[in-house]
Coordinates of C-alpha atoms and ligand atoms in Angstrom, one line a residue:
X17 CA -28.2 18.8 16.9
X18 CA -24.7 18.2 17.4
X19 CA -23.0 16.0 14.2
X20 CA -22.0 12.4 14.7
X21 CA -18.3 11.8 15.0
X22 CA -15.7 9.3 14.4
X23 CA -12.5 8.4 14.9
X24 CA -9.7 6.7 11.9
X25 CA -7.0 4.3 12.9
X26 CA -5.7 2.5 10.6
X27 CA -2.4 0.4 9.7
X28 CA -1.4 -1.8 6.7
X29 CA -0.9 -0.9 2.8
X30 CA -2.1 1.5 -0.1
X31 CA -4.7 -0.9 -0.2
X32 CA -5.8 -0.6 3.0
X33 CA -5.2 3.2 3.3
X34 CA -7.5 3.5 0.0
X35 CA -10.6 1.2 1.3
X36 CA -9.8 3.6 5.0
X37 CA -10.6 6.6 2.9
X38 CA -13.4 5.3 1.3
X39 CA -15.2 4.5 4.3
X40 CA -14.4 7.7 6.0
X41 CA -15.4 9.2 3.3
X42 CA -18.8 7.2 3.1
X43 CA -19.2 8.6 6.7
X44 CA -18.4 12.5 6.2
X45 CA -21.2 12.1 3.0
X46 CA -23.8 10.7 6.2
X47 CA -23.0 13.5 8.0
X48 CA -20.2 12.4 10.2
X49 CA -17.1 14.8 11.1
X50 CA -13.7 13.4 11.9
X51 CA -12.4 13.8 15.4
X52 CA -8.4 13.4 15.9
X53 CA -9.0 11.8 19.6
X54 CA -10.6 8.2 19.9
X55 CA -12.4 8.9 23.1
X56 CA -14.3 12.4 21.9
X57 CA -15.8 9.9 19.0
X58 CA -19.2 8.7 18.7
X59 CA -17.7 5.9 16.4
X60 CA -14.2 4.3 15.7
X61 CA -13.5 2.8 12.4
X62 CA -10.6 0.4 12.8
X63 CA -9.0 -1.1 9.6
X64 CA -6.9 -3.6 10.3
X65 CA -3.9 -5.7 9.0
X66 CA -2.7 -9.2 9.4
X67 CA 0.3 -9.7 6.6
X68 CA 2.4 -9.6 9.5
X69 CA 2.1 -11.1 13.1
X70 CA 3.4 -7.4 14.7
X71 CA 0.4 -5.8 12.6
X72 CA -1.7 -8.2 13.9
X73 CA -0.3 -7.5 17.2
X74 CA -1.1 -3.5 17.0
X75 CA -4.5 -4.1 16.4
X76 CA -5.1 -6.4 19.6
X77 CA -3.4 -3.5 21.6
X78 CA -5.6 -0.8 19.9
X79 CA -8.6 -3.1 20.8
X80 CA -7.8 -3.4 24.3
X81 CA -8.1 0.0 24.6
X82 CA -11.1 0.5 22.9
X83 CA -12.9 -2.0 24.9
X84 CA -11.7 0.3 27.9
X85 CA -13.2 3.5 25.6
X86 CA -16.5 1.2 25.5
X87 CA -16.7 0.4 28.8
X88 CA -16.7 4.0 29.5
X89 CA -19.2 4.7 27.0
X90 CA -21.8 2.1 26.2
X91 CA -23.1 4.1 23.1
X92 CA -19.9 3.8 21.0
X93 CA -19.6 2.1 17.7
X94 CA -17.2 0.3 16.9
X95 CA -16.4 -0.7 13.0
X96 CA -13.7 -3.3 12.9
X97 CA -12.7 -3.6 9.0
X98 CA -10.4 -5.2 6.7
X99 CA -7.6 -8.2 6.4
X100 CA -8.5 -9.4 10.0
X101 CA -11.8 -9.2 9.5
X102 CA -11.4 -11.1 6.1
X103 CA -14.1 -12.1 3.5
X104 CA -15.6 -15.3 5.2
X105 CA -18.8 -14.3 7.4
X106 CA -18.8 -17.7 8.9
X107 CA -15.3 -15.6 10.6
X108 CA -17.1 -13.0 12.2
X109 CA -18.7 -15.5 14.8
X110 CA -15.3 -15.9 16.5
X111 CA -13.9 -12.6 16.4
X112 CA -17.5 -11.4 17.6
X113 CA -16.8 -13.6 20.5
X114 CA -13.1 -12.6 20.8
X115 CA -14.2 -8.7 20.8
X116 CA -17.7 -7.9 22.2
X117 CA -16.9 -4.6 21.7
X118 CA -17.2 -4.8 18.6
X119 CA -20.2 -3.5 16.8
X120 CA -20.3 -4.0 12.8
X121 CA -17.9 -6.1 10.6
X122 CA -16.2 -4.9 7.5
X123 CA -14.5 -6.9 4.9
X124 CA -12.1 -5.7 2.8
X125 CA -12.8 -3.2 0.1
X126 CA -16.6 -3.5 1.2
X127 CA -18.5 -1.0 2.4
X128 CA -21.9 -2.4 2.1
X129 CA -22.1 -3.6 5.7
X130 CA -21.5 0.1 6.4
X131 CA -24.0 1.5 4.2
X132 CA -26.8 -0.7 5.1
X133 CA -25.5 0.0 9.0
X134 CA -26.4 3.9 8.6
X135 CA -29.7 3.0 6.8
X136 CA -30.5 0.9 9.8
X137 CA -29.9 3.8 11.8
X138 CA -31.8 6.2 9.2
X139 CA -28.9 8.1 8.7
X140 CA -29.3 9.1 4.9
X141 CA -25.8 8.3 3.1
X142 CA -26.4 9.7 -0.2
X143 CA -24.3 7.6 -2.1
X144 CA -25.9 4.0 -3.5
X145 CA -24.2 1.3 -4.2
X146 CA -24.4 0.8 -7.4
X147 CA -21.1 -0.2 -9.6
X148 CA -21.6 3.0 -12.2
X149 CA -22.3 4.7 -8.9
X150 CA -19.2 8.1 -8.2
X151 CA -16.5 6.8 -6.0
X152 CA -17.0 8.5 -2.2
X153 CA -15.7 12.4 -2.1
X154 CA -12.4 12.4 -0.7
X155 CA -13.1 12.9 3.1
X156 CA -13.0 16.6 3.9
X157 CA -10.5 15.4 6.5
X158 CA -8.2 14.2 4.4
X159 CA -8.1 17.2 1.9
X160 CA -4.6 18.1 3.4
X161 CA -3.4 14.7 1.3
X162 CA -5.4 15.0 -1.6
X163 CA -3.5 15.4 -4.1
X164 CA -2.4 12.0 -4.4
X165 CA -5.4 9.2 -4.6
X166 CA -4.9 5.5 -4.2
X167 CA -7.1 4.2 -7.1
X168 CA -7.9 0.2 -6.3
X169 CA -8.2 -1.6 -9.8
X170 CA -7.6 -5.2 -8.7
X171 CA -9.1 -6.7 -5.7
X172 CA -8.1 -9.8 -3.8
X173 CA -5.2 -12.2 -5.2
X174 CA -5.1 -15.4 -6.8
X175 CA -1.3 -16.3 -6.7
X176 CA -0.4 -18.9 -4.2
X177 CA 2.9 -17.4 -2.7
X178 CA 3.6 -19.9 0.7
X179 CA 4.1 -16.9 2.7
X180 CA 1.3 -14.6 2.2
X181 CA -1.8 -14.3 4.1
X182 CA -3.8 -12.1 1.5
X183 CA -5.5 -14.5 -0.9
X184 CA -7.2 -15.7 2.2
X185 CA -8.2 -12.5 3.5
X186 CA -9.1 -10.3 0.4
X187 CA -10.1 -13.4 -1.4
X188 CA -9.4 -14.1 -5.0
X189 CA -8.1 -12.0 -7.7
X190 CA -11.3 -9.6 -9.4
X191 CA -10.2 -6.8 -11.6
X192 CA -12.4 -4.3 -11.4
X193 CA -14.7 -2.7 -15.0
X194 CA -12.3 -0.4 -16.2
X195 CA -15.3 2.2 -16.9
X196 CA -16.2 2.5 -13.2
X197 CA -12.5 3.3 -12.7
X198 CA -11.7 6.2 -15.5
X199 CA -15.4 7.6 -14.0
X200 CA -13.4 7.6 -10.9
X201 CA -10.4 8.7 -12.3
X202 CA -12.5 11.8 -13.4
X203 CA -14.5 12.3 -10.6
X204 CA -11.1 12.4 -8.5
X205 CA -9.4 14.6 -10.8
X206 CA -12.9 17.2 -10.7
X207 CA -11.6 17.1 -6.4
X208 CA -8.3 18.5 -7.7
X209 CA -6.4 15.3 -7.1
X210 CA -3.6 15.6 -9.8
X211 CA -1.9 12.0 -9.2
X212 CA -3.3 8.7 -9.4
X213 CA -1.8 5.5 -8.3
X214 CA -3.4 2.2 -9.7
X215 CA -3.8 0.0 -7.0
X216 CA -3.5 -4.2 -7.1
X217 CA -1.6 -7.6 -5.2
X218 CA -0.2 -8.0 -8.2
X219 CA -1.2 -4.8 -10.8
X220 CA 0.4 -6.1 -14.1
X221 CA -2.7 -8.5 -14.4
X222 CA -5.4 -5.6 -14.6
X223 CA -7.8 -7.3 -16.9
X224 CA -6.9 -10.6 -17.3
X225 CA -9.6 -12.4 -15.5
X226 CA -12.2 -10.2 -17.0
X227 CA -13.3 -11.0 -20.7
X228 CA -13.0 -8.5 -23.2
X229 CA -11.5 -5.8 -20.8
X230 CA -8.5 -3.8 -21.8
X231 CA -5.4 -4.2 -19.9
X232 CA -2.8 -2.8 -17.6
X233 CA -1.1 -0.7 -20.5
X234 CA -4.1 0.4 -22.3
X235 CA -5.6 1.3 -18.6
X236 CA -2.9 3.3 -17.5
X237 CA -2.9 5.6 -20.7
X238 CA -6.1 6.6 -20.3
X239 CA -6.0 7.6 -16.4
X240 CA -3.3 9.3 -17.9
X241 CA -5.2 11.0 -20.5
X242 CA -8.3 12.3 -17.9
X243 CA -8.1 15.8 -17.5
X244 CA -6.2 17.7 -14.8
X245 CA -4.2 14.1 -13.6
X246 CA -0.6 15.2 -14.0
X247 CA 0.8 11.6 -12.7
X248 CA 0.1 8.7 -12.1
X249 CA 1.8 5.5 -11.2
X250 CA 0.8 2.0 -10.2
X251 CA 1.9 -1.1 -8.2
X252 CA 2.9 -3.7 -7.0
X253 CA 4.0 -5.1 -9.8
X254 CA 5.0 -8.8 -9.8
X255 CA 8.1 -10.1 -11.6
X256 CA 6.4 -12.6 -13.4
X257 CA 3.7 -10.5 -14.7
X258 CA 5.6 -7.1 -15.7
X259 CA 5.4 -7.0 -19.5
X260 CA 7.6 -5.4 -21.9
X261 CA 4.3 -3.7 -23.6
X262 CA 4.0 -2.3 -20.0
X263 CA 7.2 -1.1 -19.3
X264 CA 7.1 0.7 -23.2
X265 CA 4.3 1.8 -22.3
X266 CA 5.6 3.8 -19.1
X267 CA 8.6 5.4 -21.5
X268 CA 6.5 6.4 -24.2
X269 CA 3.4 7.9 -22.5
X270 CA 3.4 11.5 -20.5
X271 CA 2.3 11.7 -17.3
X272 CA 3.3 8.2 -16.2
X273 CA 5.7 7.7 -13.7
X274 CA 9.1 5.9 -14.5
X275 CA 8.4 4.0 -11.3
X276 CA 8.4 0.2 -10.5
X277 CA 7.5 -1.1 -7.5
X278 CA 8.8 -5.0 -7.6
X279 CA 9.1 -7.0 -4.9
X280 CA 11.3 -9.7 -5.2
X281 CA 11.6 -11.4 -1.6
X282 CA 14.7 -13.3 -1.9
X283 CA 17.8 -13.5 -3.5
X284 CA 18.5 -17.2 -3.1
X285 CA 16.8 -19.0 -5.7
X286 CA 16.1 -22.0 -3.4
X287 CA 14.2 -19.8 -1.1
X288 CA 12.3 -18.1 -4.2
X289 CA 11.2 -21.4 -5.1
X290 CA 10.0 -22.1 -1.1
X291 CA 7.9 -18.9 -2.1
X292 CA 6.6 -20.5 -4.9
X293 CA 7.5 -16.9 -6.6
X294 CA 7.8 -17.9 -10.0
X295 CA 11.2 -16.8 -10.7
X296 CA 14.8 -16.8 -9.8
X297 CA 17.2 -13.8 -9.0
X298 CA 19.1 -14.0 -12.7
X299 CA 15.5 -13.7 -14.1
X300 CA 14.6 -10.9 -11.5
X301 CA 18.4 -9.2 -12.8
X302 CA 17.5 -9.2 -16.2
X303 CA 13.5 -7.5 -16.1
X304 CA 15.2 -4.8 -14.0
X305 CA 17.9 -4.8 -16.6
X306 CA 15.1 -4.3 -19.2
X307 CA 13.3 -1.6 -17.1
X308 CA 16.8 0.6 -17.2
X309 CA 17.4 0.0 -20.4
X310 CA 13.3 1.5 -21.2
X311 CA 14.3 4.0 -18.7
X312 CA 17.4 4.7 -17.7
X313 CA 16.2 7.2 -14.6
X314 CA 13.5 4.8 -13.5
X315 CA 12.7 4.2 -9.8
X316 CA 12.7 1.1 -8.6
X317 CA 11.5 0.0 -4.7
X318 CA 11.3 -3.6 -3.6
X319 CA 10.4 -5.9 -1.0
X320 CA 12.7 -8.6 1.0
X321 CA 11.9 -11.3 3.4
X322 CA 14.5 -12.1 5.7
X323 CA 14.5 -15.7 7.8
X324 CA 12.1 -17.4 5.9
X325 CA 12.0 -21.1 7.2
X326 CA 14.6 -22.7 6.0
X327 CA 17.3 -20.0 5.0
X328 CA 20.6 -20.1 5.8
X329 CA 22.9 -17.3 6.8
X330 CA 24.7 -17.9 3.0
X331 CA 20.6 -17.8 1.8
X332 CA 20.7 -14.6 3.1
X333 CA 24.2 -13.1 2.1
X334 CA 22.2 -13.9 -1.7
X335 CA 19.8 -11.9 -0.9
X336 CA 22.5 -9.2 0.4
X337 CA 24.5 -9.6 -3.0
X338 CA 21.7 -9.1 -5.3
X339 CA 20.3 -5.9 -3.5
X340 CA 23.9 -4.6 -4.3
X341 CA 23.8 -5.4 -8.1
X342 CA 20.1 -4.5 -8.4
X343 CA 20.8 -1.1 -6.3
X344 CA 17.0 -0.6 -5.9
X345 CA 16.0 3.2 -4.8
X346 CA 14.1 1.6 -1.6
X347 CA 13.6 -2.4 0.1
X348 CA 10.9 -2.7 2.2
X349 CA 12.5 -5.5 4.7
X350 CA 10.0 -7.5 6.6
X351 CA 11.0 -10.1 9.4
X352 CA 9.2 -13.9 8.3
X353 CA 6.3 -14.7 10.4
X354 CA 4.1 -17.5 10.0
X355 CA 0.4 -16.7 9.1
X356 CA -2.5 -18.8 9.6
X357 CA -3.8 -20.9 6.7
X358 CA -0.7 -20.2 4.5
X359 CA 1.2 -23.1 2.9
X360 CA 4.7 -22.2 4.8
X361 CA 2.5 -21.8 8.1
X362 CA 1.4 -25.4 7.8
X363 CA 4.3 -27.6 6.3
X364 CA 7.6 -25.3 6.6
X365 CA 8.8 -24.8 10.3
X366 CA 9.6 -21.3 11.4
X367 CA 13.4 -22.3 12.4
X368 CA 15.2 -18.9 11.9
X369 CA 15.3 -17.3 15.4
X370 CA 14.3 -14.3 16.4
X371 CA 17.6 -12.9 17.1
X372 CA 19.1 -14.2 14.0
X373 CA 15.6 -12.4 11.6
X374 CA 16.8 -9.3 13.8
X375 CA 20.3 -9.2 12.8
X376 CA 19.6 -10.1 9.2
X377 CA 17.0 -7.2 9.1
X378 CA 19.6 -5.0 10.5
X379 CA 22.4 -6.0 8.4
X380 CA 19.9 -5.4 5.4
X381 CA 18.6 -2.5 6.4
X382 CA 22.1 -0.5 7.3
X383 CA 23.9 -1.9 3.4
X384 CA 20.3 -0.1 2.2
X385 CA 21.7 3.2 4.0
X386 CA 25.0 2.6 2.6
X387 CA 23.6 1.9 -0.6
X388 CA 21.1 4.5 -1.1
X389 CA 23.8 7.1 0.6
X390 CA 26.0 6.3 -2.2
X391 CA 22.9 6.6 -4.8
X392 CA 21.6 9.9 -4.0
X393 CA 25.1 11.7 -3.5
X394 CA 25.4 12.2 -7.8
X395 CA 22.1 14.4 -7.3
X396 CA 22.9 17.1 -5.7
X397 CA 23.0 20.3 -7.7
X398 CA 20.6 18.4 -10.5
X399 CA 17.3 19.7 -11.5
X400 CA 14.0 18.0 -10.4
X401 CA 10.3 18.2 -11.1
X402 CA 8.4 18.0 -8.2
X403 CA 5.0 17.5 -7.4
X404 CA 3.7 19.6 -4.5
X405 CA 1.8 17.5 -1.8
X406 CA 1.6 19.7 0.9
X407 CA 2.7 22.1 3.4
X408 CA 5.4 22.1 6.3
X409 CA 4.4 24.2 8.9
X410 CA 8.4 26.0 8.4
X411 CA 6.8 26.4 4.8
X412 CA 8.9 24.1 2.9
X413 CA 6.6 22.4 0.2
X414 CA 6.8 18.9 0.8
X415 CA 6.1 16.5 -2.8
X416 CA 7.9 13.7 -4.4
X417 CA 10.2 13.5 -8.0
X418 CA 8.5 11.1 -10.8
X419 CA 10.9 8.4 -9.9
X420 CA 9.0 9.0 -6.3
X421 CA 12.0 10.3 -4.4
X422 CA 10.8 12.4 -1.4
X423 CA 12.1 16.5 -1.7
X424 CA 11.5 19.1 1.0
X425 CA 11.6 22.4 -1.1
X426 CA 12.5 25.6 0.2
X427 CA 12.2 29.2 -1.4
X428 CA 8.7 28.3 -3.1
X429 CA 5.0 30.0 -2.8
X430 CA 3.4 26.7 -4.7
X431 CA 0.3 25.3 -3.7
X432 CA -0.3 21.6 -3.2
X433 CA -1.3 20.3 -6.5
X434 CA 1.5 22.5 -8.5
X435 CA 4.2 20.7 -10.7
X436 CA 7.6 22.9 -9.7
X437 CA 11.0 22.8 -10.7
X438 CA 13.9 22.6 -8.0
X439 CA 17.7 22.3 -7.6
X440 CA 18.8 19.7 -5.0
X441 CA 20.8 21.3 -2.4
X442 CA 20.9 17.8 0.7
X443 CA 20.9 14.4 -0.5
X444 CA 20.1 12.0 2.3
X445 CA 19.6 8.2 1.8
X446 CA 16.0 8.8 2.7
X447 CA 15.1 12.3 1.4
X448 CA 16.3 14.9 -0.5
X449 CA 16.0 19.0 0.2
X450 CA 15.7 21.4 -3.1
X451 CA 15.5 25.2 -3.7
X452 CA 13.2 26.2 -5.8
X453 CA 14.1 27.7 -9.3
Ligands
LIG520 N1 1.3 -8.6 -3.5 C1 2.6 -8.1 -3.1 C2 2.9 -7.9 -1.7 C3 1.8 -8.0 -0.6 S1 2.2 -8.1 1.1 C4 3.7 -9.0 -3.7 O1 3.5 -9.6 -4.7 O2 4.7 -9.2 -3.1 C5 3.4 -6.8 1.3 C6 4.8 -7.4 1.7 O3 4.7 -8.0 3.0 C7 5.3 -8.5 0.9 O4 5.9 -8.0 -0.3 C8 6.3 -9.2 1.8 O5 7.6 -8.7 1.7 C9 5.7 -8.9 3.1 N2 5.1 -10.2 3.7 C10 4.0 -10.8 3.2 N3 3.8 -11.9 4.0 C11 4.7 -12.0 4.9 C12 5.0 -12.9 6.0 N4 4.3 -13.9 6.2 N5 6.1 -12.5 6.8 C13 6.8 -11.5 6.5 N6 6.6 -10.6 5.6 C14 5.6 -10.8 4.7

């Protein structure tokens, strides 16, 4: 008998790409083998993302053809999972009437629906579902990327920025028992993962809604301390909730990454409070102030929204000014769109044009290049460590630098999972190339 197949498409962020590789991986342990091409698959797993309308617009593309692929072929199965999908059965009516093709419903970070649909079937997946259960095997398909794991610690999010679609799709904020995840942390590192990255909305509250669990430092030194893990990292973290423990934490404990992922959204502090983010840009100044001082090499990558209802073209020149005094490593720069249920959908009105969240993105986007130009110029000639992901097929080994700078080595025999030190010979705003020492 010939294996089941299926087919992975999926979009959004570490979040997403983790609970992806959990259910492929819940397939390959049924007996299911990946298959690059959607129409030689027997069934497409879709994980989908709404934080932004033009996400939300890929998927409705990607459906369109499937239905096509369906139409075609009446056996397929299609598995439509995650942020569109959302946590409210009472949901799935609708979207099963908007996409008959459609065969099973996934929330996020839930795979139950797809256990108990390969049970139905009597396709054995070994794996229960209980919480002391082992976390999925990495899918063999993905062992190219396995060195680095995305390790999801809190689900769902219970801050109310107007914005943000998330608390409404992945529902509220649950940490998850630390013991299941340093059992996965082991059982990850047994796979010859060697870097961990602690996932959560907003990480720096690991623990806090849980009695009597430890927290994000205390968590994070002992992923550090499991056996064969040579990094690991974690985000996002949210200004408000970074602590100073944390950050001390970082400098004093090997093996964690002086990394920060912060998004900060705005620089005008009238906007910030539109967000309802909790902070204003001085405050925002003065943590990453505290985080150099901890670390003076630390990375730092943030997120901006640009044309959020409301902000002026001086709004925005704030935001410009305090990307050039913060001088972050990387800005993920997202256009505003409205999303259903949030407060800024309802009350705010979405009066920055198109054309004018196009320039502002473009504007951002080129003082970034400038900016990170500038940055990366002092490292050539310097000494990195490097952690071997994988391959090019020229043979360069392509890995990242703690402060998660991405290097394309040359003149190295390493295999994916070894720590190597290189020289920097290219600094680009984007990437850097080394020679191996
Ligand atoms: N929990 C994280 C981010 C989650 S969403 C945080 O605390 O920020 C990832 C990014 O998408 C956000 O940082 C934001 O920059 C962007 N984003 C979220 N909602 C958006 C919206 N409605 N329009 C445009 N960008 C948005």
């Amino acid at each position: 008998m010939t294996p089941p197949t299926y087919n992975l498409w999926t979009i959004g962020c570490q979040m997403n790409e983790a609970d992806a590789l959990r259910a492929a991986a819940l397939l390959e342990s049924a007996g299911f083998r990946p298959v690059p091409h959607a129409r030689d698959a027997g069934l497409l797993l879709l994980n989908t993302c709404v934080v932004r309308q033009q996400a939300e617009d890929k998927i409705y593309s990607r459906l369109t053809y499937v239905d096509e692929l369906k139409r075609k072929n009446p056996g397929l199965v299609v598995a439509l999972m995650g942020c569109l999908v959302g946590k409210n059965p009472r949901e799935f009516a609708g979207l099963r009437e908007r996409f008959p093709c459609v065969d099973l419903f996934l929330p996020p970070s839930d795979l139950a629906p797809l256990r108990e649909f390969l049970l139905a079937r009597g396709i054995a997946a070994p794996l229960d579902a209980e919480a002391e259960a082992p976390p999925p095997p990495l899918p063999d398909s993905m062992t190219g990327r396995s060195i680095v794991a995305h390790l999801p610690v809190v689900l769902g999010c219970s801050h109310a920025c107007t914005y943000c679609v998330i608390p409404y799709r992945r529902g509220g904020e649950c940490s998850r028992p630390s013991a299941e995840i340093l059992a996965e942390a082991a059982a990850l590192a047994s796979r010859g993962v060697r870097e961990i990255i602690l996932l959560g909305q907003i990480v720096d509250r690991y623990g806090l809604d849980r009695d009597g669990e430890i927290h994000l430092p205390e968590l994070l030194r002992r992923v550090a301390a499991t056996p064969g893990i040579a990094r690991v990292r974690f985000l996002t973290s949210h200004p408000r909730w970074i602590t100073d423990e944390l950050i001390s934490t970082v400098a004093a404990t090997p093996g964690l990454c002086p990394y920060f992922e912060v998004p900060v959204q705005a620089g005008s502090d009238a906007i910030l409070a539109a967000m309802r983010r909790g902070y204003t840009a001085a405050e925002y100044e003065a943590l990453i102030a505290r985080i150099r001082a901890a670390l003076p090499g630390a990375g730092l990558s943030t997120d901006m929204i640009v044309g959020f209802p409301g902000e002026t073209a001086e709004q925005f020149e704030e935001s410009m000014a305090l990307m050039r005094r913060v001088n972050p490593d990387m800005i993920r720069i997202a256009k505003y769109s409205p999303r259903p249920l949030t407060y800024s959908a309802r009350h705010l009105p979405d009066d920055v044009p198109e054309t004018e969240k196009e320039r502002r993105r473009v504007a951002m986007e080129a003082q970034l290049r400038a900016m990170l130009t500038d940055k990366n110029a002092p490292l050539l000639g310097q000494t990195v460590e490097i952690l071997v992901e994988t391959i090019e097929k020229s043979g360069r080994r392509h890995g990242r630098t703690p402060d998660y700078k991405p290097v394309f080595v040359d003149g190295s025999a390493a295999a994916p999972g070894d720590l190597l030190r290189a020289r920097i010979t290219w600094a680009g705003p984007f990437s850097l190339i080394a020679e191996a020492l």
